[in-house]
CSV table of C-alpha atoms in Angstrom, one decimal:
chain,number,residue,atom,x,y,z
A,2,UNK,CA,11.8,15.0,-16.0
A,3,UNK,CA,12.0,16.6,-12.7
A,4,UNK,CA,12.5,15.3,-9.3
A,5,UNK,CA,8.5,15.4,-8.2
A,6,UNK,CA,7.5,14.0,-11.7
A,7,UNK,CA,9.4,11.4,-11.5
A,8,UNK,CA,7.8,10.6,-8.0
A,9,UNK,CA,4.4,11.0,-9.1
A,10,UNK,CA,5.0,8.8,-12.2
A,11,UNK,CA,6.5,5.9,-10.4
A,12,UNK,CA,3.4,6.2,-7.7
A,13,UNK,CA,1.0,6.4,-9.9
A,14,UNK,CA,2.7,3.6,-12.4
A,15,UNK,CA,2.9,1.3,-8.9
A,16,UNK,CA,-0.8,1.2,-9.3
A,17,UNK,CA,-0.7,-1.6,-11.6
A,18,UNK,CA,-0.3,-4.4,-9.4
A,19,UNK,CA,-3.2,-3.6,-7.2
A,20,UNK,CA,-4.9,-3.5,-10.0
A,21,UNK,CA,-3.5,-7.3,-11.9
A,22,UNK,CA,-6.8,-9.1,-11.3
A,23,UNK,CA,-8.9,-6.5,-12.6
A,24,UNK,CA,-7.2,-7.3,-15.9
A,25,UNK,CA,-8.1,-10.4,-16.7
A,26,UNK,CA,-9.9,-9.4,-19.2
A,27,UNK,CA,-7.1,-8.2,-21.1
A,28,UNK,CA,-5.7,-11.6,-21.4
A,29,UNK,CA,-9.0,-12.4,-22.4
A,30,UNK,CA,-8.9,-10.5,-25.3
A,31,UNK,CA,-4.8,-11.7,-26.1
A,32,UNK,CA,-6.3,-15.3,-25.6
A,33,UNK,CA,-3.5,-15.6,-23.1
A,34,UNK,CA,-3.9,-18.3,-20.3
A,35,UNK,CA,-4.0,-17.1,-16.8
A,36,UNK,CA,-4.5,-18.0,-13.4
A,37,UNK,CA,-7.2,-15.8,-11.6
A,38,UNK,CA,-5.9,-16.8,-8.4
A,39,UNK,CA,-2.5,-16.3,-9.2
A,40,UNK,CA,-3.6,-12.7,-10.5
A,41,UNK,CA,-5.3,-11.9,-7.0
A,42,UNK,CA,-2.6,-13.4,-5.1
A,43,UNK,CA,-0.1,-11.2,-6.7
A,44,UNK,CA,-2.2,-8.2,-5.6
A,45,UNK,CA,-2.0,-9.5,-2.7
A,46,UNK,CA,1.5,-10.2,-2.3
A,47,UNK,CA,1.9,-6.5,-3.5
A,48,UNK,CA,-0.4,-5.0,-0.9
A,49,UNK,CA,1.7,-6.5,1.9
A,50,UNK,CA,5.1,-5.0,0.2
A,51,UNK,CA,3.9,-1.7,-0.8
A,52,UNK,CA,2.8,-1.8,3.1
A,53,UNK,CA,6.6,-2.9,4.5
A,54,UNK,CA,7.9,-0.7,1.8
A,55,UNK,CA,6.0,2.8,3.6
A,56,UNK,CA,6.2,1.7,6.7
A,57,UNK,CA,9.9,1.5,6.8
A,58,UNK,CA,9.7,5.4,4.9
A,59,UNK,CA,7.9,6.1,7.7
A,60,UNK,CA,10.1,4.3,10.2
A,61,UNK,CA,13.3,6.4,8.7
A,62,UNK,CA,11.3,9.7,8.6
A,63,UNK,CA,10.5,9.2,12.6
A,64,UNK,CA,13.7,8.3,13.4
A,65,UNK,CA,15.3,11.4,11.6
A,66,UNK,CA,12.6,14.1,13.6
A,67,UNK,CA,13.8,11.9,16.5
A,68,UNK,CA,10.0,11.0,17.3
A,69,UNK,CA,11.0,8.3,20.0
A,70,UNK,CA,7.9,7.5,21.3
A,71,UNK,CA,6.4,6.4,17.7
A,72,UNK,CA,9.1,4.5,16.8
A,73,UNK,CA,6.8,1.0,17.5
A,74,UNK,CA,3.9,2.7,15.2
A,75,UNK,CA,4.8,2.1,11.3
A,76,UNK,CA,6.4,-1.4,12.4
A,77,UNK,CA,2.7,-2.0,13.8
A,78,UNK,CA,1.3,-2.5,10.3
A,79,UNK,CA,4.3,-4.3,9.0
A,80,UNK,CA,3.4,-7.2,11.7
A,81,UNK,CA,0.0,-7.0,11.0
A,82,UNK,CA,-0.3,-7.4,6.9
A,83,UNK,CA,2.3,-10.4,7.1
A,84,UNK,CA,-0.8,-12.1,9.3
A,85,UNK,CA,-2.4,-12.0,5.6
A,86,UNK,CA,-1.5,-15.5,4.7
A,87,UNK,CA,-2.6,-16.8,7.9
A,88,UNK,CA,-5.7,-19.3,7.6
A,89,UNK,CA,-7.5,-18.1,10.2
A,90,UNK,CA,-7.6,-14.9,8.1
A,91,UNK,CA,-8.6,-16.3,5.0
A,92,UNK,CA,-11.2,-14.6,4.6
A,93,UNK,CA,-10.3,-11.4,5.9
A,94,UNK,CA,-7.0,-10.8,3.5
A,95,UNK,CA,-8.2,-7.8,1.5
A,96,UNK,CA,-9.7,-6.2,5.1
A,97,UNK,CA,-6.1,-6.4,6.5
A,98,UNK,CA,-4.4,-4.8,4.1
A,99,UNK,CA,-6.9,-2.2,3.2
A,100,UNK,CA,-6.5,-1.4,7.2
A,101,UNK,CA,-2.8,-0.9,7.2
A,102,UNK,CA,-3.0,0.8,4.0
A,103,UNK,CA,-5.1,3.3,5.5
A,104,UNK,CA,-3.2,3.3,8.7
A,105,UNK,CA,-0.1,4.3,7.0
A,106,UNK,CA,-1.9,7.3,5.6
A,107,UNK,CA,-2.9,8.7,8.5
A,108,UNK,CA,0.3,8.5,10.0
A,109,UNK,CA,1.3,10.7,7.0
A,110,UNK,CA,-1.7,12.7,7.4
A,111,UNK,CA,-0.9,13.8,10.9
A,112,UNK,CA,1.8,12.7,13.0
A,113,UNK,CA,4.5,13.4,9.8
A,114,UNK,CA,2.0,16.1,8.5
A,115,UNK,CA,4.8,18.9,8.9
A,116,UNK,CA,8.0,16.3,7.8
A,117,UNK,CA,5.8,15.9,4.3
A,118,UNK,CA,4.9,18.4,1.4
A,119,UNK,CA,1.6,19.3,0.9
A,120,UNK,CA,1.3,18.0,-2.8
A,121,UNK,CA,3.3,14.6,-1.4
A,122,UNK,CA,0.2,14.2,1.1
A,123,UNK,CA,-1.9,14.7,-1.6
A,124,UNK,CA,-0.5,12.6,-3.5
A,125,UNK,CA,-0.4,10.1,-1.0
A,126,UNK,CA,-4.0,10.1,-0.6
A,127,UNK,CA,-5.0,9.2,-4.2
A,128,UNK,CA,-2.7,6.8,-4.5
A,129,UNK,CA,-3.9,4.8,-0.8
A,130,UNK,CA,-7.7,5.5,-2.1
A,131,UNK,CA,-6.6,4.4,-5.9
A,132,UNK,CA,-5.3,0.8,-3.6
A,133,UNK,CA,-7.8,0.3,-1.6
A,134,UNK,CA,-10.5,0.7,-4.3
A,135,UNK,CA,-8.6,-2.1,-6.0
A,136,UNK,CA,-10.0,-4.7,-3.3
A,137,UNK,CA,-13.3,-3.5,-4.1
A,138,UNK,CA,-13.3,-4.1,-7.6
């Protein structure tokens, strides 16, 4: 398997946990027992890491082009989706990371729009829009 396969199977394939509490059903149908607030929390969880985890590929990519005055920009959302577990945004945990999920994407979109293949961006966009519609589900 080449290089960009194996980067488009291991985005798409980190789908999955976005998608954990949508699969209830399949433990349903096992007659497994499950938590459904444990599912959604894992989702969750997952949101907030996938978010540290491109923000910090972001960071390094902005470093390299020596960007210096965006430098504060990726760490922006990493501050921001850790505010998830806050109470006061109980209600509001899905919102946040949907936000800096789409944040992150437009930083790829434009500002690293030349530092990033053309089939990456792509990419890249399915896979935020595959996330977010996650939440919605």
């Amino acid at each position: 398997m080449g290089s960009k396969k194996k980067i488009v199977f291991f985005t798409i394939s980190g789908l999955i946990p976005f998608y954990s509490s949508n699969l209830s059903f399949l433990f349903d149908f096992v007659k497994i027992n499950y938590n459904e607030r444990f599912l959604n929390e894992i989702s969750l969880l997952y949101g907030a890491l996938i978010v540290s985890f491109l923000s910090g590929m972001q960071w390094q990519k902005i470093i390299q082009e020596k960007l210096e005055k965006f430098y504060f920009l990726p760490m922006i959302t990493v501050i921001i989706v850790w505010t998830y577990k806050y109470d006061f945004f109980l209600y509001y945990q899905k919102f946040i990371i949907i936000l800096c999920l789409f944040f992150l994407l437009l930083i790829d979109c434009t500002l690293l729009k030349k530092f990033n293949e053309l089939w990456f961006r792509k990419l890249r966009f399915v896979v935020t829009f595959s996330a977010i519609l996650s939440y919605f589900l």
